[in-house]
PDB file of C-alpha atoms in Angstrom:
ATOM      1  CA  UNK A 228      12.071   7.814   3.562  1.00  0.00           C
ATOM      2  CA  UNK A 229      14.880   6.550   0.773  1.00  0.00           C
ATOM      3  CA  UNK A 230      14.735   2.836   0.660  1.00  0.00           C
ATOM      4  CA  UNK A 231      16.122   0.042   0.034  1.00  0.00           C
ATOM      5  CA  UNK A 232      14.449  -3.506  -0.668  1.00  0.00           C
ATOM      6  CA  UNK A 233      15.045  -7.419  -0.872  1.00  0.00           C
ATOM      7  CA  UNK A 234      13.756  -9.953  -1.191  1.00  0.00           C
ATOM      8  CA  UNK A 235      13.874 -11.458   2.554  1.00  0.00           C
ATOM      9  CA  UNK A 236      13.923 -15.067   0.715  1.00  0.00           C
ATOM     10  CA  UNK A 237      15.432 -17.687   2.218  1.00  0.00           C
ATOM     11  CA  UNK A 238      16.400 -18.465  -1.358  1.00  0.00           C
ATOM     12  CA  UNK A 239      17.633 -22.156  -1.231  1.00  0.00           C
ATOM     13  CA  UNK A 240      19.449 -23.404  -4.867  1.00  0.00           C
ATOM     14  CA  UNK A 241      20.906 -26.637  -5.531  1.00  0.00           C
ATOM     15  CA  UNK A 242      24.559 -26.426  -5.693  1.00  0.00           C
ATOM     16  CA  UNK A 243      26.230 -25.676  -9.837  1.00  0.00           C
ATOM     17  CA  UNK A 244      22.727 -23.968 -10.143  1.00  0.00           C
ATOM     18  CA  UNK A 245      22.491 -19.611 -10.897  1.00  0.00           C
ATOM     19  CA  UNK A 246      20.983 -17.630  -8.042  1.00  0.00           C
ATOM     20  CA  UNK A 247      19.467 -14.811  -8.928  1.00  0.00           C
ATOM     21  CA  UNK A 248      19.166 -11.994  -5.900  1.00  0.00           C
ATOM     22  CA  UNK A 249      17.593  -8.424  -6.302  1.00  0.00           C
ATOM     23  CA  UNK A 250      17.197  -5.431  -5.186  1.00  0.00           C
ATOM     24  CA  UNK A 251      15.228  -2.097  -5.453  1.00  0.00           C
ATOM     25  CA  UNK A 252      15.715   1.610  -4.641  1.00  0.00           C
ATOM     26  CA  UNK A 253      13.936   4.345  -4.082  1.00  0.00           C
ATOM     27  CA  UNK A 254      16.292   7.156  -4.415  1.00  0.00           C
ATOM     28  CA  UNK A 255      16.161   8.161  -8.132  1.00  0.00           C
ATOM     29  CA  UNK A 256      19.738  10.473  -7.233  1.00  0.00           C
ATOM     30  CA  UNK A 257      21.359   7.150  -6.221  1.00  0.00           C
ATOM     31  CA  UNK A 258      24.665   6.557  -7.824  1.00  0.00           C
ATOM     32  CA  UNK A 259      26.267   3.579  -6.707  1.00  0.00           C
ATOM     33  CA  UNK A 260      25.255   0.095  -6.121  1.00  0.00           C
ATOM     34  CA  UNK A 261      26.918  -2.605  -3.983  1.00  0.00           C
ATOM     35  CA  UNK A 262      26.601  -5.832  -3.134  1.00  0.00           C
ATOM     36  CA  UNK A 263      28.110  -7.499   0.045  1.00  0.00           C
ATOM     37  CA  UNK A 264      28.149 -11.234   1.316  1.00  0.00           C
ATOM     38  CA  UNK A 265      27.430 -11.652   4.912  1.00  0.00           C
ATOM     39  CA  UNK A 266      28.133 -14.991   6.879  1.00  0.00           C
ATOM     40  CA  UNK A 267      26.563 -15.718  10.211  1.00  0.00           C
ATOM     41  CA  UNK A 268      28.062 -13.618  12.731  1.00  0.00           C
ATOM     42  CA  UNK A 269      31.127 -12.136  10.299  1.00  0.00           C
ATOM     43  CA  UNK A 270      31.003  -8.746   9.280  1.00  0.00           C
ATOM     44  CA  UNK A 271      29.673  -7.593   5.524  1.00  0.00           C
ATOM     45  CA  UNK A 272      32.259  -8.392   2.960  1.00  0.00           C
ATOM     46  CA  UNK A 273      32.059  -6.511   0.133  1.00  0.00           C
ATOM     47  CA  UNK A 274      31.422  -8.947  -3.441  1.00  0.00           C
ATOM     48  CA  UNK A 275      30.221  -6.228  -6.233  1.00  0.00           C
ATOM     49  CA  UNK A 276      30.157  -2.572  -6.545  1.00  0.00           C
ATOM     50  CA  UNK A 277      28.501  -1.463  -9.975  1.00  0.00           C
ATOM     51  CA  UNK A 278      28.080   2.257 -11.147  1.00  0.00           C
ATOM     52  CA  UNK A 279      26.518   2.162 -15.110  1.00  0.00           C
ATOM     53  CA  UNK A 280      23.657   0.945 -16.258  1.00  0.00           C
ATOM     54  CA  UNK A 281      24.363  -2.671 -17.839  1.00  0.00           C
ATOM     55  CA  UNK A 282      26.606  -5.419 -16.457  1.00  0.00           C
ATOM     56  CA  UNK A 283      29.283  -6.049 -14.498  1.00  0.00           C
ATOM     57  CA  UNK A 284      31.045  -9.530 -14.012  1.00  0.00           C
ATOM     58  CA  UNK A 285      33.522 -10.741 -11.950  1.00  0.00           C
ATOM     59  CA  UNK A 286      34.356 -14.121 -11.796  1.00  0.00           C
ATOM     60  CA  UNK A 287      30.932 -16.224 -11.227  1.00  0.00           C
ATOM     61  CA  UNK A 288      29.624 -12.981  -9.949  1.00  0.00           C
ATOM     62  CA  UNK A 289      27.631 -10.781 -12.451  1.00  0.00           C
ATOM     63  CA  UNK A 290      25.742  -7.926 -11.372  1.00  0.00           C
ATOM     64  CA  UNK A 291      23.677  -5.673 -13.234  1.00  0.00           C
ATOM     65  CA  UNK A 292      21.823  -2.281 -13.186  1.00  0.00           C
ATOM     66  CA  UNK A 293      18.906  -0.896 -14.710  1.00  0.00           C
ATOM     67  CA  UNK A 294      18.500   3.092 -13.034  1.00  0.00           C
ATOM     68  CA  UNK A 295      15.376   3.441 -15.122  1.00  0.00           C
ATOM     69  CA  UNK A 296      13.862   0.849 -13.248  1.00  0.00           C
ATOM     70  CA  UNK A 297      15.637   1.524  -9.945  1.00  0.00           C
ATOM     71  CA  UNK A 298      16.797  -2.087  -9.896  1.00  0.00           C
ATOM     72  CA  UNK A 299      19.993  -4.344  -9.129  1.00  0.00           C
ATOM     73  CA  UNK A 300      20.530  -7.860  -8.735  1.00  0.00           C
ATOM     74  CA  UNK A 301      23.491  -9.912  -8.215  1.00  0.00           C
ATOM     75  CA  UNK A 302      23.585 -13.025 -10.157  1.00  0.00           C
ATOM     76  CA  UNK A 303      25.932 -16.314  -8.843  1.00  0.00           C
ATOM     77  CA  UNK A 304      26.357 -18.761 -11.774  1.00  0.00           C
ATOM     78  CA  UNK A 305      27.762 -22.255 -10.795  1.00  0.00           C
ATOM     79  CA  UNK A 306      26.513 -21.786  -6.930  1.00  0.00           C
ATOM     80  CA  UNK A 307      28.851 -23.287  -4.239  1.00  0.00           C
ATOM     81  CA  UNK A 308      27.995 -24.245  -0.625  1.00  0.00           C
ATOM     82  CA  UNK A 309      30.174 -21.750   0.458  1.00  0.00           C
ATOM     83  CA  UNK A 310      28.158 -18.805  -1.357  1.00  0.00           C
ATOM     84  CA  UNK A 311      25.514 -19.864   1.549  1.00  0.00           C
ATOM     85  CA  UNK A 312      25.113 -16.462   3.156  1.00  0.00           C
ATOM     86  CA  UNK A 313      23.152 -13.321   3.491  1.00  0.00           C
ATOM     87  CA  UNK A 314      23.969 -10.848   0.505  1.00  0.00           C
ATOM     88  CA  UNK A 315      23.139  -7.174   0.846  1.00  0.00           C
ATOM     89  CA  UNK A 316      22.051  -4.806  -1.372  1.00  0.00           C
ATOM     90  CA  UNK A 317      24.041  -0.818  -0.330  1.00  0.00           C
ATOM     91  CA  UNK A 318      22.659   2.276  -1.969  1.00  0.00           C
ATOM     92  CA  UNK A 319      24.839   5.251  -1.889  1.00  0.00           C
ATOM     93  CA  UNK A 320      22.540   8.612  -2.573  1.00  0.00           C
ATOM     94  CA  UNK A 321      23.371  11.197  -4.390  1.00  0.00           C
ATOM     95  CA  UNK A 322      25.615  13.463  -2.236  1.00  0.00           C
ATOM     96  CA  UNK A 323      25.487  11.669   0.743  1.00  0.00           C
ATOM     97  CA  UNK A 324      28.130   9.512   1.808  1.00  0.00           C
ATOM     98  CA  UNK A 325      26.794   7.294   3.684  1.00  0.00           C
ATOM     99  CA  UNK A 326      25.034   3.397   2.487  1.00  0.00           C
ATOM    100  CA  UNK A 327      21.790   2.581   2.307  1.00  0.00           C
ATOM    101  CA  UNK A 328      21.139  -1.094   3.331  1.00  0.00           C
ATOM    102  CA  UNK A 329      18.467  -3.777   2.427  1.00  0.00           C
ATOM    103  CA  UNK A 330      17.438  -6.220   4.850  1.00  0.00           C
ATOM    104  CA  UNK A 331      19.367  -8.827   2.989  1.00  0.00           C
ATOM    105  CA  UNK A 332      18.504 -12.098   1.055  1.00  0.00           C
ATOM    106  CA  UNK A 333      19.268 -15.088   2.816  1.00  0.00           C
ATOM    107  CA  UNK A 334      20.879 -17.620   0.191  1.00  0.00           C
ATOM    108  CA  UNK A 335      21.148 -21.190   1.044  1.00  0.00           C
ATOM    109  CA  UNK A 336      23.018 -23.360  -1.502  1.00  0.00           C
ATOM    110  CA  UNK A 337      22.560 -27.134  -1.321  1.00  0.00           C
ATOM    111  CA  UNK A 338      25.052 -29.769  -1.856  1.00  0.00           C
TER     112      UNK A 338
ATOM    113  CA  UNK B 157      47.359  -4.897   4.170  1.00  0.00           C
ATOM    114  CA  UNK B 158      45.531  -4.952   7.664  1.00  0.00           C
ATOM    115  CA  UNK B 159      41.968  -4.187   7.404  1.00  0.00           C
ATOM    116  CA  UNK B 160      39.580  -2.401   9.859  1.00  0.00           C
ATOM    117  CA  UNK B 161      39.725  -3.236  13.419  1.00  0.00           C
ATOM    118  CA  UNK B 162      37.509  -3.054  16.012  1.00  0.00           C
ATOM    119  CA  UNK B 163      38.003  -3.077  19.381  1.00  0.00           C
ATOM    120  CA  UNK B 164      36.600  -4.737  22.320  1.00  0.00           C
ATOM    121  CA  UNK B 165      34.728  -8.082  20.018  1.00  0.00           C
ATOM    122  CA  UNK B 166      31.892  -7.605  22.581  1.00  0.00           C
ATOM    123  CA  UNK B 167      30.731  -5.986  25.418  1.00  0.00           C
ATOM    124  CA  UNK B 168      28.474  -6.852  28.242  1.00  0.00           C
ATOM    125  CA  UNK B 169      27.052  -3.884  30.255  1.00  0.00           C
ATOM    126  CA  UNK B 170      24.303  -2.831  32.651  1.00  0.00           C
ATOM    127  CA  UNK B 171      21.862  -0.771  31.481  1.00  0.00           C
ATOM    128  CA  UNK B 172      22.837   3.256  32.388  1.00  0.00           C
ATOM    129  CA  UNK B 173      26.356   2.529  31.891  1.00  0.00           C
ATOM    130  CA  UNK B 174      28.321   4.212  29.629  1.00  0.00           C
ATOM    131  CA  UNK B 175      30.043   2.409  26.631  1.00  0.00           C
ATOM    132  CA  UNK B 176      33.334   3.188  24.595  1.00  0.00           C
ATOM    133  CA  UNK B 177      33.539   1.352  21.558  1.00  0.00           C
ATOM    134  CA  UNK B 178      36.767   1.892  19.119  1.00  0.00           C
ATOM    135  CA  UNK B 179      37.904   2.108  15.553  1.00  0.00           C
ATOM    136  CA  UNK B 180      41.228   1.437  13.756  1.00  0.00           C
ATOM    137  CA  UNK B 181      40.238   2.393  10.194  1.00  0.00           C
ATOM    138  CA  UNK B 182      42.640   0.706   7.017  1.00  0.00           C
ATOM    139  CA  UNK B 183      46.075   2.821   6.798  1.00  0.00           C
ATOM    140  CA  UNK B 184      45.276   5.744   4.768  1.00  0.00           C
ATOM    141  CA  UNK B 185      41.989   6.015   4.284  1.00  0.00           C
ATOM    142  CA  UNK B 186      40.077   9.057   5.027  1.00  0.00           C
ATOM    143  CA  UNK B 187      36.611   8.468   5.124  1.00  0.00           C
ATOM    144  CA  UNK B 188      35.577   6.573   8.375  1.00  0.00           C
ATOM    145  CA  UNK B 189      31.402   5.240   9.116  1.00  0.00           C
ATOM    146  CA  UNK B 190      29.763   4.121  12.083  1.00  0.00           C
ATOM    147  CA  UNK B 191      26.765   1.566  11.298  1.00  0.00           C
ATOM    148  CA  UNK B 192      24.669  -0.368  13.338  1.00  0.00           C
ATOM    149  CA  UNK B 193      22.890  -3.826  12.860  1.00  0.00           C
ATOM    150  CA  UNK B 194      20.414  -4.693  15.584  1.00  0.00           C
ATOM    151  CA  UNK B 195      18.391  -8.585  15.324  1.00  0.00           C
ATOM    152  CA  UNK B 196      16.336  -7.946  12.472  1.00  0.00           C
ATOM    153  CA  UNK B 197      16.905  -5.038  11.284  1.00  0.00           C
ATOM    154  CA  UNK B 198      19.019  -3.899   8.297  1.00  0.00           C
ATOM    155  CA  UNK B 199      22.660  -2.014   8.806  1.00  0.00           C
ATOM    156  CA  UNK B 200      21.363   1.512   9.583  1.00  0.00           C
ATOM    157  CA  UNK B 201      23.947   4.412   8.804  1.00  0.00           C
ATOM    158  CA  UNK B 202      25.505   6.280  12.438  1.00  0.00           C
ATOM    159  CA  UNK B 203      27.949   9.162  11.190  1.00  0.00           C
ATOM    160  CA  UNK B 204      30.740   9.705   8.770  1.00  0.00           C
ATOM    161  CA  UNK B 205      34.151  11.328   9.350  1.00  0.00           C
ATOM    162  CA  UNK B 206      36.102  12.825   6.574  1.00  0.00           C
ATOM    163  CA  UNK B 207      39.355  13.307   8.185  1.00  0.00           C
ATOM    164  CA  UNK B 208      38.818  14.713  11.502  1.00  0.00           C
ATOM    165  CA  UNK B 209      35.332  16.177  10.827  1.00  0.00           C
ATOM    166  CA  UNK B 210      31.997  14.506  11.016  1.00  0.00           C
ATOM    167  CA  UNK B 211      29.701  16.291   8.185  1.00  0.00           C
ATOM    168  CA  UNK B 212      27.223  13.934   8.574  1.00  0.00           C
ATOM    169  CA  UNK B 213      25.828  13.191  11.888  1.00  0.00           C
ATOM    170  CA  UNK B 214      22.089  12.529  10.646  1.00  0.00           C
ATOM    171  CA  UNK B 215      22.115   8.498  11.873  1.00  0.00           C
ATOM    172  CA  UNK B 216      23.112   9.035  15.924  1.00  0.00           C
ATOM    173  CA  UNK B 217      19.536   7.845  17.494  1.00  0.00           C
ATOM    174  CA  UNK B 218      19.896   9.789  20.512  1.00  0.00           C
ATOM    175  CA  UNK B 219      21.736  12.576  21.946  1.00  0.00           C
ATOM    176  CA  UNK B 220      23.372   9.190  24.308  1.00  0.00           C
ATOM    177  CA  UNK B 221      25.561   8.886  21.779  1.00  0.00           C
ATOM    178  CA  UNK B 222      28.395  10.922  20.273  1.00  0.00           C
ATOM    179  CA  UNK B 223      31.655  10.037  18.211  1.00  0.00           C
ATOM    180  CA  UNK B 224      34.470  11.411  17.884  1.00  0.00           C
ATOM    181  CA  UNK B 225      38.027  10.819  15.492  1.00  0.00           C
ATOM    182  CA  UNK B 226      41.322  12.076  16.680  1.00  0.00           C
ATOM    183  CA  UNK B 227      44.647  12.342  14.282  1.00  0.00           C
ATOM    184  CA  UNK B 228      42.720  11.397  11.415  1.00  0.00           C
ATOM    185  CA  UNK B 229      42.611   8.084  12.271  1.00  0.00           C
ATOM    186  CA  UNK B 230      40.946   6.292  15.725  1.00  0.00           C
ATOM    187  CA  UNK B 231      37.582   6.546  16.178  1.00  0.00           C
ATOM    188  CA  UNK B 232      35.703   6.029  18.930  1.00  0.00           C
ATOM    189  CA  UNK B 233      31.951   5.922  19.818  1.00  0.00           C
ATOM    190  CA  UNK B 234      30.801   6.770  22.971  1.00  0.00           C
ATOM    191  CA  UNK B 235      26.874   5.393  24.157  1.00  0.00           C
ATOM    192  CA  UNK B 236      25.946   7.432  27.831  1.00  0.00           C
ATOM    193  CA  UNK B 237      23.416   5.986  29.978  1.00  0.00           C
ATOM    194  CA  UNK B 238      23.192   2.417  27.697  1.00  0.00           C
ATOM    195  CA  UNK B 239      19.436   1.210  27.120  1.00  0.00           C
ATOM    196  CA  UNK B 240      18.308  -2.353  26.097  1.00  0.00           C
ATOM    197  CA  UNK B 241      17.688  -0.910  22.976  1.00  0.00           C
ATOM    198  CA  UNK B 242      21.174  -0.627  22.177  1.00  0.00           C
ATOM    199  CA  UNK B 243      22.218  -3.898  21.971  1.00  0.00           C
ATOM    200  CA  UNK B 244      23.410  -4.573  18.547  1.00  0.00           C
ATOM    201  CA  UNK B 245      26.566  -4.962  16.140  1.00  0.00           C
ATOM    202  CA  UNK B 246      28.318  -1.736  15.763  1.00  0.00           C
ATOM    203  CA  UNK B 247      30.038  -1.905  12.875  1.00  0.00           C
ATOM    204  CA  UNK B 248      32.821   0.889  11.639  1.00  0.00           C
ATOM    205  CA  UNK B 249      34.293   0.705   8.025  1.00  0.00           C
ATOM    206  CA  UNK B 250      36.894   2.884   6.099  1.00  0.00           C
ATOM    207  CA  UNK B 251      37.412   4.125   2.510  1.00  0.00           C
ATOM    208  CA  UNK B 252      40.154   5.236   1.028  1.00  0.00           C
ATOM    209  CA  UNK B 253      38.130   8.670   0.664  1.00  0.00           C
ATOM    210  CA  UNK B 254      34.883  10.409   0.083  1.00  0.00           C
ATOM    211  CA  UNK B 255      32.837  10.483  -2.970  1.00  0.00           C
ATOM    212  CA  UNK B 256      30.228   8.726  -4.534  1.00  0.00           C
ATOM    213  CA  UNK B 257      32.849   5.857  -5.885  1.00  0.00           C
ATOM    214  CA  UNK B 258      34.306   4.598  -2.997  1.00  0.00           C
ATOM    215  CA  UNK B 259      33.828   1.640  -1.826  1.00  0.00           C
ATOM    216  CA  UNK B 260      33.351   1.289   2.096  1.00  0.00           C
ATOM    217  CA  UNK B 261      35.553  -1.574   3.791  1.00  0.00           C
ATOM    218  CA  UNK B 262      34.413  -3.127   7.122  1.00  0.00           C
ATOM    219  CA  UNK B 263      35.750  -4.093  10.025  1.00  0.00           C
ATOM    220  CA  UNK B 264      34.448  -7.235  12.417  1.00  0.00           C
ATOM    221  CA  UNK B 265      32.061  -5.477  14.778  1.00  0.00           C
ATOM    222  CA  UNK B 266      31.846  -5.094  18.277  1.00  0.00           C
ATOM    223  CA  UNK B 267      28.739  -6.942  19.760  1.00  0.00           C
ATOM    224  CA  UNK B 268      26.883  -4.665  22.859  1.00  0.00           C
ATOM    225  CA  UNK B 269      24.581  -6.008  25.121  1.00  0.00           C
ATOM    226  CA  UNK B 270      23.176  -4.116  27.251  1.00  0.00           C
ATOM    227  CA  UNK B 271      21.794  -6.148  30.405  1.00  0.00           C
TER     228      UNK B 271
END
Protein backbone atom coordinates (compact mmCIF):
# COMPACT_ATOMS: atom_id res chain seq x y z
CA UNK A 1 0.00 0.00 0.00
CA UNK A 2 1.74 3.50 -1.41
CA UNK A 3 1.52 6.02 1.31
CA UNK A 4 1.44 9.06 2.25
CA UNK A 5 2.22 10.61 5.84
CA UNK A 6 1.85 13.79 8.17
CA UNK A 7 2.27 14.79 10.82
CA UNK A 8 -1.49 14.91 12.29
CA UNK A 9 -0.12 17.96 14.58
CA UNK A 10 -2.24 20.38 15.59
CA UNK A 11 0.82 22.53 15.01
CA UNK A 12 -0.02 25.89 16.79
CA UNK A 13 2.81 28.94 15.95
CA UNK A 14 2.71 32.35 17.14
CA UNK A 15 1.86 34.67 14.44
CA UNK A 16 5.42 36.37 12.22
CA UNK A 17 6.87 32.94 13.40
CA UNK A 18 8.10 29.94 10.37
CA UNK A 19 6.00 26.79 10.38
CA UNK A 20 7.55 24.06 9.32
CA UNK A 21 5.03 21.08 7.92
CA UNK A 22 6.22 17.65 6.42
CA UNK A 23 5.57 15.00 4.72
CA UNK A 24 6.71 11.44 3.68
CA UNK A 25 6.18 8.96 0.82
CA UNK A 26 6.42 5.72 0.18
CA UNK A 27 6.36 5.41 -3.49
CA UNK A 28 10.05 5.62 -4.59
CA UNK A 29 8.42 6.14 -8.59
CA UNK A 30 6.66 9.27 -7.22
CA UNK A 31 7.20 12.31 -9.30
CA UNK A 32 5.38 15.15 -8.16
CA UNK A 33 4.76 16.75 -4.91
CA UNK A 34 1.98 19.16 -3.87
CA UNK A 35 0.93 20.97 -1.25
CA UNK A 36 -2.70 22.28 -0.70
CA UNK A 37 -4.30 24.57 2.08
CA UNK A 38 -7.57 23.41 3.34
CA UNK A 39 -9.99 25.68 5.47
CA UNK A 40 -12.80 24.25 7.51
CA UNK A 41 -15.41 23.10 5.30
CA UNK A 42 -13.80 24.75 1.81
CA UNK A 43 -12.45 22.58 -0.64
CA UNK A 44 -8.38 21.91 -1.02
CA UNK A 45 -6.74 24.87 -2.57
CA UNK A 46 -3.79 24.19 -4.13
CA UNK A 47 -0.45 26.43 -2.42
CA UNK A 48 2.83 24.48 -3.88
CA UNK A 49 3.51 21.98 -6.47
CA UNK A 50 7.36 21.03 -6.55
CA UNK A 51 8.98 18.47 -9.05
CA UNK A 52 13.19 18.56 -8.41
CA UNK A 53 14.97 17.82 -5.71
CA UNK A 54 15.91 21.24 -3.84
CA UNK A 55 13.68 24.27 -3.26
CA UNK A 56 11.00 25.96 -4.42
CA UNK A 57 9.69 29.43 -3.11
CA UNK A 58 6.90 31.36 -3.70
CA UNK A 59 6.18 34.23 -1.86
CA UNK A 60 6.38 33.27 2.08
CA UNK A 61 5.86 29.80 0.85
CA UNK A 62 9.03 27.62 0.35
CA UNK A 63 8.82 24.08 -0.23
CA UNK A 64 11.40 21.64 -0.64
CA UNK A 65 12.22 18.03 -1.75
CA UNK A 66 14.64 15.54 -0.91
CA UNK A 67 13.55 12.03 -3.24
CA UNK A 68 16.46 10.28 -1.60
CA UNK A 69 14.84 10.58 1.53
CA UNK A 70 11.25 10.39 0.25
CA UNK A 71 10.51 13.67 2.01
CA UNK A 72 8.66 17.16 1.50
CA UNK A 73 7.77 19.86 3.67
CA UNK A 74 6.24 23.12 3.14
CA UNK A 75 7.75 25.88 5.04
CA UNK A 76 5.50 29.37 5.91
CA UNK A 77 7.93 32.15 6.98
CA UNK A 78 6.25 35.26 8.61
CA UNK A 79 2.96 33.06 9.64
CA UNK A 80 -0.42 34.94 9.43
CA UNK A 81 -3.72 34.06 11.17
CA UNK A 82 -5.11 33.48 8.03
CA UNK A 83 -2.52 30.57 7.10
CA UNK A 84 -4.66 28.77 10.06
CA UNK A 85 -5.73 25.70 8.13
CA UNK A 86 -5.18 22.12 7.30
CA UNK A 87 -2.31 21.74 4.60
CA UNK A 88 -2.03 18.53 2.61
CA UNK A 89 0.63 16.76 1.40
CA UNK A 90 -0.52 15.02 -2.67
CA UNK A 91 1.74 12.38 -4.12
CA UNK A 92 1.36 11.73 -7.73
CA UNK A 93 2.99 8.05 -8.61
CA UNK A 94 4.76 7.29 -11.25
CA UNK A 95 2.30 6.61 -14.14
CA UNK A 96 -0.69 6.98 -12.39
CA UNK A 97 -2.67 9.95 -12.56
CA UNK A 98 -4.31 10.11 -9.82
CA UNK A 99 -3.06 11.98 -5.99
CA UNK A 100 -2.06 10.44 -3.18
CA UNK A 101 -3.23 12.30 0.01
CA UNK A 102 -1.89 12.64 3.64
CA UNK A 103 -4.16 13.01 6.40
CA UNK A 104 -3.19 16.61 6.67
CA UNK A 105 -1.43 18.84 9.34
CA UNK A 106 -3.63 20.95 11.16
CA UNK A 107 -1.83 24.50 11.50
CA UNK A 108 -3.08 26.94 13.96
CA UNK A 109 -1.40 30.38 13.88
CA UNK A 110 -1.82 32.66 16.89
CA UNK A 111 -2.28 36.29 16.97
CA UNK B 1 -11.78 32.13 -15.36
CA UNK B 2 -14.61 30.02 -13.60
CA UNK B 3 -13.28 27.19 -11.71
CA UNK B 4 -14.77 23.69 -11.00
CA UNK B 5 -18.29 23.41 -10.06
CA UNK B 6 -20.13 21.12 -8.31
CA UNK B 7 -23.49 20.55 -8.21
CA UNK B 8 -26.06 19.99 -5.68
CA UNK B 9 -23.68 21.70 -2.30
CA UNK B 10 -25.28 18.79 -0.35
CA UNK B 11 -27.50 16.13 -0.33
CA UNK B 12 -29.65 14.47 2.22
CA UNK B 13 -30.87 10.92 1.35
CA UNK B 14 -32.28 7.71 2.82
CA UNK B 15 -30.26 4.97 2.90
CA UNK B 16 -31.00 2.56 -0.51
CA UNK B 17 -31.58 5.54 -2.50
CA UNK B 18 -29.81 6.28 -5.35
CA UNK B 19 -27.61 9.49 -5.65
CA UNK B 20 -26.52 11.68 -8.74
CA UNK B 21 -23.86 13.91 -7.97
CA UNK B 22 -22.38 16.34 -10.91
CA UNK B 23 -19.28 17.90 -12.31
CA UNK B 24 -18.57 21.06 -14.37
CA UNK B 25 -14.79 20.70 -14.82
CA UNK B 26 -12.61 24.32 -15.70
CA UNK B 27 -13.15 25.19 -19.60
CA UNK B 28 -10.69 23.17 -21.39
CA UNK B 29 -9.28 20.93 -19.36
CA UNK B 30 -9.14 17.33 -20.10
CA UNK B 31 -8.32 15.42 -17.27
CA UNK B 32 -11.32 15.18 -14.79
CA UNK B 33 -10.99 13.13 -10.85
CA UNK B 34 -13.48 12.03 -8.54
CA UNK B 35 -12.14 12.03 -4.75
CA UNK B 36 -13.70 11.44 -1.67
CA UNK B 37 -13.09 12.80 1.96
CA UNK B 38 -15.08 11.03 4.64
CA UNK B 39 -14.66 12.47 8.77
CA UNK B 40 -11.30 11.42 9.37
CA UNK B 41 -10.03 10.09 6.76
CA UNK B 42 -7.66 11.51 4.10
CA UNK B 43 -8.97 12.47 0.31
CA UNK B 44 -8.99 8.94 -1.19
CA UNK B 45 -8.68 8.85 -5.14
CA UNK B 46 -12.40 7.60 -7.08
CA UNK B 47 -11.60 7.55 -10.98
CA UNK B 48 -10.02 9.67 -13.61
CA UNK B 49 -11.37 10.65 -17.05
CA UNK B 50 -9.12 11.65 -19.82
CA UNK B 51 -11.52 13.04 -22.21
CA UNK B 52 -14.40 10.81 -22.41
CA UNK B 53 -12.62 7.65 -21.12
CA UNK B 54 -12.04 6.55 -17.59
CA UNK B 55 -8.51 4.55 -17.63
CA UNK B 56 -8.42 4.44 -14.20
CA UNK B 57 -11.27 3.14 -12.27
CA UNK B 58 -9.10 1.45 -9.37
CA UNK B 59 -10.68 3.95 -6.38
CA UNK B 60 -14.78 3.15 -6.92
CA UNK B 61 -15.39 1.18 -3.40
CA UNK B 62 -18.18 -0.75 -4.64
CA UNK B 63 -19.78 -1.86 -7.71
CA UNK B 64 -22.84 0.95 -6.13
CA UNK B 65 -21.07 3.30 -7.76
CA UNK B 66 -20.22 4.17 -11.36
CA UNK B 67 -19.26 7.51 -13.26
CA UNK B 68 -19.60 8.50 -16.23
CA UNK B 69 -18.37 11.92 -18.58
CA UNK B 70 -20.31 12.92 -21.60
CA UNK B 71 -18.93 15.58 -24.41
CA UNK B 72 -15.74 15.74 -22.77
CA UNK B 73 -16.87 17.74 -20.23
CA UNK B 74 -19.87 16.96 -17.36
CA UNK B 75 -19.34 14.42 -15.15
CA UNK B 76 -21.49 12.80 -13.13
CA UNK B 77 -21.29 10.14 -10.34
CA UNK B 78 -23.89 7.94 -9.74
CA UNK B 79 -24.06 5.97 -5.89
CA UNK B 80 -27.10 2.94 -6.22
CA UNK B 81 -28.58 1.69 -3.16
CA UNK B 82 -26.70 4.65 -0.77
CA UNK B 83 -25.22 3.15 2.62
CA UNK B 84 -24.29 5.16 5.79
CA UNK B 85 -20.99 4.58 4.80
CA UNK B 86 -21.18 6.92 2.08
CA UNK B 87 -21.60 9.95 3.65
CA UNK B 88 -18.74 12.13 2.86
CA UNK B 89 -17.37 15.15 0.64
CA UNK B 90 -17.18 14.16 -2.91
CA UNK B 91 -14.92 16.20 -4.36
CA UNK B 92 -14.24 16.43 -8.43
CA UNK B 93 -11.22 18.51 -9.78
CA UNK B 94 -9.89 19.24 -13.38
CA UNK B 95 -6.49 19.68 -15.08
CA UNK B 96 -5.73 21.13 -17.96
CA UNK B 97 -4.47 17.49 -19.04
CA UNK B 98 -2.83 14.27 -18.10
CA UNK B 99 0.67 13.69 -17.12
CA UNK B 100 2.72 13.60 -14.27
CA UNK B 101 2.98 17.71 -14.23
CA UNK B 102 -0.31 18.77 -13.97
CA UNK B 103 -1.59 20.20 -11.39
CA UNK B 104 -5.24 19.08 -10.31
CA UNK B 105 -7.77 22.08 -9.58
CA UNK B 106 -10.78 21.51 -7.26
CA UNK B 107 -14.03 22.29 -7.13
CA UNK B 108 -16.26 22.97 -3.69
CA UNK B 109 -17.67 19.52 -2.98
CA UNK B 110 -20.91 18.17 -2.65
CA UNK B 111 -21.63 17.00 1.00
CA UNK B 112 -23.84 13.34 1.07
CA UNK B 113 -25.49 12.14 3.91
CA UNK B 114 -26.93 9.31 3.82
CA UNK B 115 -29.76 8.96 6.62
Amino acid sequence: QKEVEQNSGPLSVPEGAIASLNCTYSDRGSQSFFWYRQYSGKSPELIMFIYSNGDKEDGRFTAQLNKASQYVSLLIRDSQPSDSATYLCAVKEGGSEKLVFGKGTKLTVNP
Amino acid sequence: GAGVSQSPSNKVTEKGKDVELRCDPISGHTALYWYRQSLGQGLEFLIYFQGNSAPDKSGLPSDRFSAERTGGSVSTLTIQRTQQEDSAVYLCASSLTSGSLETQYFGPGTRLLVL
